[in-house]
Short mmCIF file of C-alpha atoms in Angstrom, two decimals:
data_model
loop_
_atom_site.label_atom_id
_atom_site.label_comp_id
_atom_site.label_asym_id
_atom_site.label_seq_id
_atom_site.Cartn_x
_atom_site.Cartn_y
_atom_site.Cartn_z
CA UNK A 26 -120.13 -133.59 -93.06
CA UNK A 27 -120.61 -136.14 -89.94
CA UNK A 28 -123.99 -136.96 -90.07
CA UNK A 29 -122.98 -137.55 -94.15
CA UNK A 30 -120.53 -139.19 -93.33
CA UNK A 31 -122.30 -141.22 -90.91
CA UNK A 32 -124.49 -141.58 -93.52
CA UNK A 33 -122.05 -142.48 -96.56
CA UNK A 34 -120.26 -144.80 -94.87
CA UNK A 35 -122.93 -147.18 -93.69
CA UNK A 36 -124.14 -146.87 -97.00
CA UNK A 37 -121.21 -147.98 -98.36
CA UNK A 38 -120.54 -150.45 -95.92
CA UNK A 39 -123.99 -152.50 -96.93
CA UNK A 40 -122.44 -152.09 -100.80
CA UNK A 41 -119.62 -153.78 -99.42
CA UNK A 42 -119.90 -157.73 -100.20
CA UNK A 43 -120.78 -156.33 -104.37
CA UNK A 44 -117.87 -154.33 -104.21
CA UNK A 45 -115.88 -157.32 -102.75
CA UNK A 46 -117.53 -159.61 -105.58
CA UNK A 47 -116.72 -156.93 -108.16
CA UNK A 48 -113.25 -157.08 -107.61
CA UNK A 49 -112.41 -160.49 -106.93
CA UNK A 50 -114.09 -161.32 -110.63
CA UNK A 51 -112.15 -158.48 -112.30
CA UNK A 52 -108.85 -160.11 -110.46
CA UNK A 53 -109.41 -163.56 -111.70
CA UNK A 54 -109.47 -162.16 -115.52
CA UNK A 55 -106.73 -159.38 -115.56
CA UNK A 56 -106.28 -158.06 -118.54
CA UNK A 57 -103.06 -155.30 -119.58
CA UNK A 58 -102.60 -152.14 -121.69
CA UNK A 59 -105.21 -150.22 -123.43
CA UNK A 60 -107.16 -153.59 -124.78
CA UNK A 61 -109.04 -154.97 -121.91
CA UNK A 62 -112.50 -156.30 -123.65
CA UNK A 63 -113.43 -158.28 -120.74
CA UNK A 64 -113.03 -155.60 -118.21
CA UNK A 65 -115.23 -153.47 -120.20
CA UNK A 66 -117.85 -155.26 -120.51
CA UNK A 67 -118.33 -156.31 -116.74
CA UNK A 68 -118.31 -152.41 -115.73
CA UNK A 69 -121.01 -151.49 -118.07
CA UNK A 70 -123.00 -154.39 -116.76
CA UNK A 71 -122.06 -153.21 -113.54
CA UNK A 72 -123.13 -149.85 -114.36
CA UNK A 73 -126.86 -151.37 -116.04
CA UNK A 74 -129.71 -149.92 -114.31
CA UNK A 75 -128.24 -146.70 -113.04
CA UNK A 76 -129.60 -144.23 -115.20
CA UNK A 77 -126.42 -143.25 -116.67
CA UNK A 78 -124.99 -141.78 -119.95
CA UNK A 79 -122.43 -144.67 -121.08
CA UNK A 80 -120.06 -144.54 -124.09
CA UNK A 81 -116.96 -146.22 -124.72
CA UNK A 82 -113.67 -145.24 -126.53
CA UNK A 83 -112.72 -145.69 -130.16
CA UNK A 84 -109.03 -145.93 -129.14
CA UNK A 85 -108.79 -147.93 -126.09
CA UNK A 86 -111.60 -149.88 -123.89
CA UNK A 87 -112.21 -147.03 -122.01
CA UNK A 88 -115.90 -146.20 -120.19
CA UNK A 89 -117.19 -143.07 -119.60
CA UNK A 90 -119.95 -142.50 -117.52
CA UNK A 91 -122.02 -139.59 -116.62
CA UNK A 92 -124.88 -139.14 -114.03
CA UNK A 93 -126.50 -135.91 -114.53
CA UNK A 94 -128.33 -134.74 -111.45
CA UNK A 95 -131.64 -133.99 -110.93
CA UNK A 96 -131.65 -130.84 -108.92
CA UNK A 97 -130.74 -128.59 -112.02
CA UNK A 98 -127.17 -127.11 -113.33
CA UNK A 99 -124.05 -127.37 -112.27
CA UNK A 100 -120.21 -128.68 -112.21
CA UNK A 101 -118.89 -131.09 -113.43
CA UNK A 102 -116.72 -133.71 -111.34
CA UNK A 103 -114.70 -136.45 -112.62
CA UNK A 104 -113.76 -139.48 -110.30
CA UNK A 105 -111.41 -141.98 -112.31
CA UNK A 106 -110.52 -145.53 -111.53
CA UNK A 107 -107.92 -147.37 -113.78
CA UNK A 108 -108.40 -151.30 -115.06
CA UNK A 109 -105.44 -152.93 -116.02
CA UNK A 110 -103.29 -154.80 -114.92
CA UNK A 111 -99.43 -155.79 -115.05
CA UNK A 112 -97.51 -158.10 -116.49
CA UNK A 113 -96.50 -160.65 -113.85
CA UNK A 114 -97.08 -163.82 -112.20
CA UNK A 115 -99.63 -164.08 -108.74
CA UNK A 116 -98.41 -165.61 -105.99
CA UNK A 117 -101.19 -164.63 -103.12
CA UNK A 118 -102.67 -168.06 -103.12
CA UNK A 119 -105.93 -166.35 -102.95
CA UNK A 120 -109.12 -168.60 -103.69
CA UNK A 121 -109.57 -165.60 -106.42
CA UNK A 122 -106.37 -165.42 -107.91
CA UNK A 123 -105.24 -164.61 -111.73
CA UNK A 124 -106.64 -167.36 -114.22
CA UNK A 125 -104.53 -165.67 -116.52
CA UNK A 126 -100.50 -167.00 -116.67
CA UNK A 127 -98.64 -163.96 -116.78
CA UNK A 128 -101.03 -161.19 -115.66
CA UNK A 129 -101.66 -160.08 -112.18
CA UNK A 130 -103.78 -157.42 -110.48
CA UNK A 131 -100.82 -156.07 -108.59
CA UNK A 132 -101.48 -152.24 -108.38
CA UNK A 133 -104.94 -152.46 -106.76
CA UNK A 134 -106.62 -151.07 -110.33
CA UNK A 135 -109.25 -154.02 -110.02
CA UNK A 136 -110.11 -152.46 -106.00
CA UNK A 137 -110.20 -148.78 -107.90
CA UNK A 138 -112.87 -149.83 -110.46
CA UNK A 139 -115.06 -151.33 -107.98
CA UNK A 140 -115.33 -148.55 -106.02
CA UNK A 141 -116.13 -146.23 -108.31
CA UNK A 142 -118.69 -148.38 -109.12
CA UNK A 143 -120.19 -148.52 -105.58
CA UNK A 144 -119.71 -144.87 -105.72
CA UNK A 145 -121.77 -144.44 -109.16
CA UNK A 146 -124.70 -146.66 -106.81
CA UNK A 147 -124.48 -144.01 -103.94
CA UNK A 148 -124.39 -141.39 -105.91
CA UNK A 149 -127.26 -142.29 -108.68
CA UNK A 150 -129.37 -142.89 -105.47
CA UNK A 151 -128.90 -139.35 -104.76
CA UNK A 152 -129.58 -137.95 -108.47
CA UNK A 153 -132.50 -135.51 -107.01
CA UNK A 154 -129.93 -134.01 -104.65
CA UNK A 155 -127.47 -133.24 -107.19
CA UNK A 156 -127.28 -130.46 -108.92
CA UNK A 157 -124.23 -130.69 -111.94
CA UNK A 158 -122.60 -133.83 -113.69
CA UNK A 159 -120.28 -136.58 -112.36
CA UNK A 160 -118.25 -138.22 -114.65
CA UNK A 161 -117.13 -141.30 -113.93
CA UNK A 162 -113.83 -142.36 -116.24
CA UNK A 163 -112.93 -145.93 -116.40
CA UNK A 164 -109.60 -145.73 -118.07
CA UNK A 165 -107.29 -148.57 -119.26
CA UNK A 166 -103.51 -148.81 -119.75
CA UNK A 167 -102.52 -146.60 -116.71
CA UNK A 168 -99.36 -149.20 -116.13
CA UNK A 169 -96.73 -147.61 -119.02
CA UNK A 170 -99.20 -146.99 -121.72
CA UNK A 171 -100.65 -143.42 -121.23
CA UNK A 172 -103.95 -144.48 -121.57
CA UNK A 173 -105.41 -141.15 -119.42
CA UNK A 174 -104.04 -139.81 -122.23
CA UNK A 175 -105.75 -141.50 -124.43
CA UNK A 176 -108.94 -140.26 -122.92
CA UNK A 177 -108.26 -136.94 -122.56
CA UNK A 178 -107.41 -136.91 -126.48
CA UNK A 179 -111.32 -138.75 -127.12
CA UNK A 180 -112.56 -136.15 -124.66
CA UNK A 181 -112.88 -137.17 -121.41
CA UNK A 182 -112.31 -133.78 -119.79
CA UNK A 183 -114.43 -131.60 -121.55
CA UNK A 184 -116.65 -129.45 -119.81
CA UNK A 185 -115.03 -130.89 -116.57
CA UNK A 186 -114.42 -128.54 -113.75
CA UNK A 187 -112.64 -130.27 -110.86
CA UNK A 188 -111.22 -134.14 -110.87
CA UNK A 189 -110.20 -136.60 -108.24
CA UNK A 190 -108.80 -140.00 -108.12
CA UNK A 191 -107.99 -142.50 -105.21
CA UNK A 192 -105.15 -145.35 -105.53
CA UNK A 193 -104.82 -148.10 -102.96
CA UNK A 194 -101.47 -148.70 -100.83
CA UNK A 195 -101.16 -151.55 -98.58
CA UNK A 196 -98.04 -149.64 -97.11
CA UNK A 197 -100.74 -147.54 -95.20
CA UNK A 198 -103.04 -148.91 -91.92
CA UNK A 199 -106.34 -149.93 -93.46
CA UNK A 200 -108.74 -147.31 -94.06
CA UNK A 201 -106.65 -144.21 -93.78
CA UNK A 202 -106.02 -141.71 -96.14
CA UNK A 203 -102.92 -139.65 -97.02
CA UNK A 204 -102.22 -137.18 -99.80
CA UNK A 205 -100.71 -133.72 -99.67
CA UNK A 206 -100.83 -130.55 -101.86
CA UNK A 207 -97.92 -130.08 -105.15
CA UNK A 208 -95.79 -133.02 -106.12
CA UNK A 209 -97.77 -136.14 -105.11
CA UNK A 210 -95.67 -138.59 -107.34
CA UNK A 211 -92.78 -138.39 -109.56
CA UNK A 212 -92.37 -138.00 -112.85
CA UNK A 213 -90.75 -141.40 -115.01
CA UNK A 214 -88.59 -141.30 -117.65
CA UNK A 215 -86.58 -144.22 -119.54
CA UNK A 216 -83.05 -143.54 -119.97
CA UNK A 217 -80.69 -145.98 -122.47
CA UNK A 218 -77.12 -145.94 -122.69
CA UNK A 219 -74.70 -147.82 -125.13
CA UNK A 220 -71.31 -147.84 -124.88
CA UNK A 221 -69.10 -148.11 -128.24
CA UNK A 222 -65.38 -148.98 -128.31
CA UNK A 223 -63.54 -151.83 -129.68
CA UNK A 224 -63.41 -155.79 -129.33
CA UNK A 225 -60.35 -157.85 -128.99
CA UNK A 226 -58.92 -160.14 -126.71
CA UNK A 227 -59.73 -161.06 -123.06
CA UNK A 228 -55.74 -161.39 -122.81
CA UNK A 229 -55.12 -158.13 -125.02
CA UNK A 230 -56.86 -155.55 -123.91
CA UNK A 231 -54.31 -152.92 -124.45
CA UNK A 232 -55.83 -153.47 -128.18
CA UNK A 233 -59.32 -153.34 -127.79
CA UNK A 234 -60.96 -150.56 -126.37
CA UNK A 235 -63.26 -152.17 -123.32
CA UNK A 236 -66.45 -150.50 -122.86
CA UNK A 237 -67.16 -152.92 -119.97
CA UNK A 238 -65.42 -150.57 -117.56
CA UNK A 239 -66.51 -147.49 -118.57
CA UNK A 240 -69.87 -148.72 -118.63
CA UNK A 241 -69.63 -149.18 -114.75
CA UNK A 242 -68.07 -146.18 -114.24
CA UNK A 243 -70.76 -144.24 -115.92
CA UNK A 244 -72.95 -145.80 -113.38
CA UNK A 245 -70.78 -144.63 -110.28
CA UNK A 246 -70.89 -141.44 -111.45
CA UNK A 247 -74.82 -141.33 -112.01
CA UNK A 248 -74.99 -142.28 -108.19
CA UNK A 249 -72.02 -139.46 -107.32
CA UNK A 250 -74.13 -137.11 -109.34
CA UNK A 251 -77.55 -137.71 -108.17
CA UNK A 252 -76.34 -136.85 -104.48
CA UNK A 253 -73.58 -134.15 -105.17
CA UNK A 254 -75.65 -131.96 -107.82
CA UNK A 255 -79.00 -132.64 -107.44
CA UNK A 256 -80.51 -130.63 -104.53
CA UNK A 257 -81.97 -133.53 -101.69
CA UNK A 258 -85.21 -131.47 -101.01
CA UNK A 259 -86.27 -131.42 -104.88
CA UNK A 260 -84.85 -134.91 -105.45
CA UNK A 261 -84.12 -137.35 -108.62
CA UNK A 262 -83.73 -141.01 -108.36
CA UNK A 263 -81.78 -142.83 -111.50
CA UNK A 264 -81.60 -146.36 -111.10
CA UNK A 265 -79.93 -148.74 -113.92
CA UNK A 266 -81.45 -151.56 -113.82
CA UNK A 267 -79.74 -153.28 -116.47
CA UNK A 268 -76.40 -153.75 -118.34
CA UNK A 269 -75.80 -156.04 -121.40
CA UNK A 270 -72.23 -156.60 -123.13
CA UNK A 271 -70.56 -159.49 -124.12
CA UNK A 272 -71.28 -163.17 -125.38
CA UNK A 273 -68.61 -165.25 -123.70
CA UNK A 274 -65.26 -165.17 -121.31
CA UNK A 275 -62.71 -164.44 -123.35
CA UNK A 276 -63.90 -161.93 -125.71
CA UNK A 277 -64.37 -158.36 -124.94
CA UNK A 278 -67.38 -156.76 -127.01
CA UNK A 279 -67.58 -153.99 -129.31
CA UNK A 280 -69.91 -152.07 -126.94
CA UNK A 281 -72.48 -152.14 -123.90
CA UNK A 282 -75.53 -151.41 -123.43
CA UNK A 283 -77.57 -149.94 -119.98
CA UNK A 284 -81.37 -149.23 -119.51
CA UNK A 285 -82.68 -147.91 -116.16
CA UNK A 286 -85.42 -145.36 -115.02
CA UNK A 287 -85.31 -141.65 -114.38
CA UNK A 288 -87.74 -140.18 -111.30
CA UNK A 289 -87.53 -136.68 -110.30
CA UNK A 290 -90.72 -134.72 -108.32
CA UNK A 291 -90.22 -131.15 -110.71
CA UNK A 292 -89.88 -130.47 -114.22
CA UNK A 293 -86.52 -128.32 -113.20
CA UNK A 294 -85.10 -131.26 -111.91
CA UNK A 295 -86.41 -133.81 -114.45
CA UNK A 296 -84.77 -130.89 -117.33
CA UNK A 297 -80.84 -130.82 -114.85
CA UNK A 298 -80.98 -134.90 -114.55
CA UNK A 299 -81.64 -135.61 -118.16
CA UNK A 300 -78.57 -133.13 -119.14
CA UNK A 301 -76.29 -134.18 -116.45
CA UNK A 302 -77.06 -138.06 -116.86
CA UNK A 303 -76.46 -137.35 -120.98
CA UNK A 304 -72.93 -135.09 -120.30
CA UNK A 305 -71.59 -137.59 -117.79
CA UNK A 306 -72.18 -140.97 -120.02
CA UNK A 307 -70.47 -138.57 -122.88
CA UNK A 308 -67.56 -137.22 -121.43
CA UNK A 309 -66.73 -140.22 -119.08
CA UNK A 310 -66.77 -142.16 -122.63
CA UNK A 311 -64.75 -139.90 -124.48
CA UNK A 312 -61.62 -139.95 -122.05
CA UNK A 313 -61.44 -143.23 -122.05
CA UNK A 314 -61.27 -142.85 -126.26
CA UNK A 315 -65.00 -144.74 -126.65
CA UNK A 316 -67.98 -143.43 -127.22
CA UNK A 317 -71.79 -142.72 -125.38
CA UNK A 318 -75.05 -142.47 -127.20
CA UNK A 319 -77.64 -141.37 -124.49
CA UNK A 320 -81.32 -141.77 -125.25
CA UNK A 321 -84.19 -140.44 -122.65
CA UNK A 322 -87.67 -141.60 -123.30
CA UNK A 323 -89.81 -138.49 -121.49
CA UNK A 324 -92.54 -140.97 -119.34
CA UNK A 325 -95.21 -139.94 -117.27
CA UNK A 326 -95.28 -135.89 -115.84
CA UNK A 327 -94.99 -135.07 -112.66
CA UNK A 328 -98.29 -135.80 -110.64
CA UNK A 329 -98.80 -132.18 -108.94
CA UNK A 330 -102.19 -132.06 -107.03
CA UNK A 331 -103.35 -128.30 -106.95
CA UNK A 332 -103.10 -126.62 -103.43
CA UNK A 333 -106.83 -126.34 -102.61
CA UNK A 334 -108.24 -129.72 -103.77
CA UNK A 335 -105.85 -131.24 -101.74
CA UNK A 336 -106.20 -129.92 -99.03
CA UNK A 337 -110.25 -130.36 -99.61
CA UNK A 338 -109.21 -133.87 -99.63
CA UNK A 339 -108.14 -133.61 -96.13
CA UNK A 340 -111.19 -131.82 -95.04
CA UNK A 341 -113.38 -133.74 -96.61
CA UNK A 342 -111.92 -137.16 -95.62
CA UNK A 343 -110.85 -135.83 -91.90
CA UNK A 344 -114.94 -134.73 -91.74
CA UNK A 345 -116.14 -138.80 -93.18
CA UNK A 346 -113.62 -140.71 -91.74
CA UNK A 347 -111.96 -139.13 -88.69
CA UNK A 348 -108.98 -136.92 -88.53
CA UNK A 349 -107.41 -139.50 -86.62
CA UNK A 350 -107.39 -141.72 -90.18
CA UNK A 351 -106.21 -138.53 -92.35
CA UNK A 352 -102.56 -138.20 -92.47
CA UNK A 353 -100.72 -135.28 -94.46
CA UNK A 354 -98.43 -136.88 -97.07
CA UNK A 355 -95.02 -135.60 -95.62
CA UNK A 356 -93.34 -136.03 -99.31
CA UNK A 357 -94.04 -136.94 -102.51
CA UNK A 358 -93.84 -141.17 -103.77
CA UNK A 359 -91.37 -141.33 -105.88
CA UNK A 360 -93.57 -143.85 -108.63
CA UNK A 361 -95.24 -141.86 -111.07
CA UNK A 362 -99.08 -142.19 -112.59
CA UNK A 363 -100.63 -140.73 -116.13
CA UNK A 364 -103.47 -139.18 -113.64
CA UNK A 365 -100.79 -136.43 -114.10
CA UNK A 366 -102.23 -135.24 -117.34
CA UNK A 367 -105.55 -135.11 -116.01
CA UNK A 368 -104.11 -132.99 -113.27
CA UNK A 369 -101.89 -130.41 -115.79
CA UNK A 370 -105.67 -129.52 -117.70
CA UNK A 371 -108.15 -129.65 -114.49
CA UNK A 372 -107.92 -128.45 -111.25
CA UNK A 373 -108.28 -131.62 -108.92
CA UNK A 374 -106.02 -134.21 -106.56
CA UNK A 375 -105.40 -137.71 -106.08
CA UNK A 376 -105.20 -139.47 -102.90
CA UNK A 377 -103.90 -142.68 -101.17
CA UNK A 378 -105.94 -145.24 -99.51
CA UNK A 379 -104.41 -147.55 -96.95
CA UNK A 380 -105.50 -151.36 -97.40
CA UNK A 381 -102.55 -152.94 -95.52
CA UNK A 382 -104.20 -156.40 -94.64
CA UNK A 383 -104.94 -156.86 -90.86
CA UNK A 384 -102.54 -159.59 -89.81
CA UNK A 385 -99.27 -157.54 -91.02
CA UNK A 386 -98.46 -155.32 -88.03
CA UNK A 387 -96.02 -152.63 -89.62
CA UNK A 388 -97.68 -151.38 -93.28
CA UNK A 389 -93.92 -150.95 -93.64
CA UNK A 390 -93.53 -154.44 -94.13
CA UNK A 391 -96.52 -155.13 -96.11
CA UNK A 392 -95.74 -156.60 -100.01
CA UNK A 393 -96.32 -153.55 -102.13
CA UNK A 394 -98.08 -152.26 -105.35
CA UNK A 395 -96.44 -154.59 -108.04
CA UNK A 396 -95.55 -157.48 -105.77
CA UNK A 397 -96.43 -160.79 -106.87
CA UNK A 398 -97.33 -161.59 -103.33
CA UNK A 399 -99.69 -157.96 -103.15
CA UNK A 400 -102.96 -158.20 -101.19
CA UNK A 401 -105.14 -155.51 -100.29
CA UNK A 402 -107.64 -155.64 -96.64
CA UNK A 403 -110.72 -155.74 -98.88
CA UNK A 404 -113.27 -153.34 -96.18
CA UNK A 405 -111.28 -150.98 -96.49
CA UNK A 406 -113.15 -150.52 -99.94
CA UNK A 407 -115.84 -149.02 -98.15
CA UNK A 408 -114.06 -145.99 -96.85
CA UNK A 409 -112.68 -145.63 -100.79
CA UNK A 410 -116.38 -145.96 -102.09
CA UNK A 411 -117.70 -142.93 -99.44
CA UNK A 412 -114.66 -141.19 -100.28
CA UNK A 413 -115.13 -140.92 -103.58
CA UNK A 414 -118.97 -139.93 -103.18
CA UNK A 415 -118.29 -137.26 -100.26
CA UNK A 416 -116.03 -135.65 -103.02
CA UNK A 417 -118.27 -135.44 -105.98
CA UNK A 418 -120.94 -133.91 -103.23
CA UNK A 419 -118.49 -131.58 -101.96
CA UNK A 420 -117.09 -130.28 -104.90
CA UNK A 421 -120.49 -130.37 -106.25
CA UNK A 422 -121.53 -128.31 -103.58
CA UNK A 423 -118.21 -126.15 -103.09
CA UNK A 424 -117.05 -125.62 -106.21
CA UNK A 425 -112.85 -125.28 -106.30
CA UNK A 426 -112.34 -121.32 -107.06
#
C-alpha cells in the first residue's frame, strides 16, 4: 500500500484546490432535510464527464452513482457522503459563509460530498484497474430525518457487498484518522414527559396538586438512575433539555411538560433506559398523587462497525497515511448517525477524519460539529479523498469474508 499510497495521496493532493472550491460553493447554499435541489444538481455536474451510471431518488434528492470497472466482475463497494445541513445561524466569518439566514454547514456534510467527489475522479481514472462496482451514495437528510433510510428503501444497497463512510471532526489533529471496531456512535432516541396534577393558587398549594416539583424530581432521579443502574462500561446518557409549565407567578399549572434526548451505545441498554426512564417518571408521579405520561420516539440505531472492516480501516489508513496518524477509537461518540442502517444490512465501517484547523493547539478546544463558530482545516480533504479511494481498491481487491 505505500507506493499507493504515495501514489493516492499526491493525486489527491493536486485535486485539492476543486475539492476546496467544491465545498466552499456547497457551504454558501446549505440546504436541510431530504429536499436539497440545489445540492443535487451541483454534484451531478460535478460528477459530468466521469463515465458514470447517475440516477436520482423519487423520495428525497438523493444521487447515486456507480462506476463499473473495466477489468471485469466483481464487488460491489459503497462510499457515502451526506449533504445537508442544519438548522442554525454561521458565525465563522468565513469569506464563504452561509448566504442562507438560518442554515449552516455545521457537521462537515458539505467537506464529505466533496470528497467523494474527488474520490469518484481518482477512482474513474483507474476504471481499467478495477475489477467490480463502486457506488457512490450522495444521501440527504442525515441530520434527524433518516434519509439513509430513505435510500436503502429506493435501493441503494442492492447488490452491495461491503460499505464505508468517513465524517469529519475538528476535535481530532488534522489529517488523522480514528475509528474502532463495534459501537462507533450511539444510538438517539427522543424522550417526552408531561406531568398532570392540579392548578390553584401560588399561595394555596395545599389545594392544587403542583407538578412543578415533581417534574424536577423526575429529573434528579433520571441522573441517580443513569449512574446507579446503568452499567458505566455499556453506558446511556439522558439529558432533558427542556421543561415547560406555567404562564405567570402566581398561578401554579395544571401540568408540565419535559423533552430531552436518550443515547445509549447497545440495544440492551437503549431497551433498560427506555423502561427505567418510563417507571421512574410513573411512579415518582403517582406518590406524589399526579400523574406521568412517558413517550420515547426510537431515533437513530446504534452505529456498530463490523469487526473486520474496521479494523481494515486501520490497515488500510495506517498503510496511506502513516500509523503515526491512525489512532484506535478508545470508545464509542456518544452522537448517533443513520449510516447505522447501512451498517445493520452490509458489512462495512465508518471512520473519523481529523480537520482541527492549524492555529487551535488542543483539538480539545476546537468548536465542534454543530457549532455556529465550526471550521474545518480544509487539506486535510486530501487525506479523506485517498482514504476513501484506498478503500474501494482494497475492498475491491480483498473482499471482507
Amino acid at each position: 500500500m505505500t507506493l499507493l499510497g504515495d501514489a493516492l495521496l499526491d493525486e489527491a493532493g493536486d485535486l485539492l484546490d476543486e475539492v476546496v472550491a467544491l465545498r466552499r460553493r456547497i457551504h454558501r447554499r446549505p440546504e436541510l432535510g431530504l429536499d436539497l435541489p440545489v445540492t443535487q444538481a451541483t454534484i451531478r455536474e460535478a460528477l459530468d464527464g466521469l463515465g458514470l451510471d447517475v440516477r436520482t431518488g423519487t423520495a428525497t434528492t438523493s444521487v447515486v452513482a456507480d462506476l463499473r470497472g473495466g477489468a471485469g466482475d466483481g464487488p460491489t463497494v459503497l462510499l457515502r457522503g451526506d449533504m445537508d445541513a442544519l438548522p442554525m445561524p454561521e458565525d465563522t466569518g468565513v469569506d464563504f459563509a452561509s448566504e442562507v439566514a438560518g442554515a449552516m454547514h455545521a457537521c462537515g456534510h458539505d467537506a464529505h460530498v466533496s470528497m467523494l467527489v474527488g474520490a469518484a475522479r481518482l477512482l474513474a481514472a483507474r476504471r481499467d484497474q478495477i475489477a467490480g462496482t463502486v457506488r457512490f451514495m450522495f444521501q440527504p437528510g442525515e441530520e434527524g430525518f433518516g434519509g439513509a433510510k430513505v435510500m436503502i428503501d429506493e435501493g441503494v444497497l442492492d447488490g452491495v457487498d461491503a460499505a464505508f463512510a468517513m465524517h469529519i471532526t475538528p476535535n481530532l489533529p488534522s489529517g488523522w484518522i480514528t475509528t474502532k471496531p463495534g459501537p462507533l456512535m450511539a444510538s438517539s432516541d427522543e424522550l417526552f414527559i408531561t406531568v398532570r396534577g392540579r392548578g390553584g393558587h401560588a399561595s394555596t398549594p395545599h389545594f392544587a396538586a403542583d407538578p412543578i416539583p415533581v417534574a424536577c424530581e423526575i429529573v434528579s432521579a433520571i441522573s441517580t438512575f443513569v449512574t446507579r443502574q446503568i452499567d458505566a462500561f455499556n453506558p446511556a446518557i439522558v439529558t432533558i433539555t427542556k421543561i415547560t409549565a406555567g404562564t405567570t407567578v402566581n398561578v401554579i399549572p395544571a401540568s408540565a411538560e419535559m423533552a430531552g434526548t436518550i443515547r445509549s451505545v447497545s440495544e440492551r441498554t437503549r431497551d433498560a433506559v427506555d423502561r427505567g426512564v418510563t417507571r421512574l417518571a410513573t411512579t415518582i408521579a403517582e406518590a406524589h398523587g399526579l400523574e406521568a405520561e412517558v413517550h420515547v420516539r426510537r431515533g437513530y440505531p446504534v452505529t456498530v462497525n463490523h469487526a473486520a472492516a474496521a479494523h481494515r480501516v486501520l490497515e488500510v489508513a495506517s498503510g496511506l497515511l502513516g500509523a503515526d496518524r491512525v489512532v484506535e477509537s478508545p470508545a464509542p461518540v456518544m452522537g448517533a448517525e443513520d449510516w447505522s442502517y447501512v451498517l445493520q444490512q452490509v458489512p462495512g465501517a465508518m471512520a473519523f477524519l481529523g480537520v482541527c484547523p492549524p492555529e487551535i493547539a488542543d483539538p480539545r478546544q476546537a468548536p465542534a460539529c454543530h457549532s455556529n463558530l465550526m471550521r474545518l482545516d480544509e487539506p486535510a480533504m486530501a487525506a479523506g479523498v485517498a482514504l476513501h479511494t484506498a478503500m474501494a481498491l482494497d475492498l475491491l481487491e480483498r473482499p471482507l469474508a
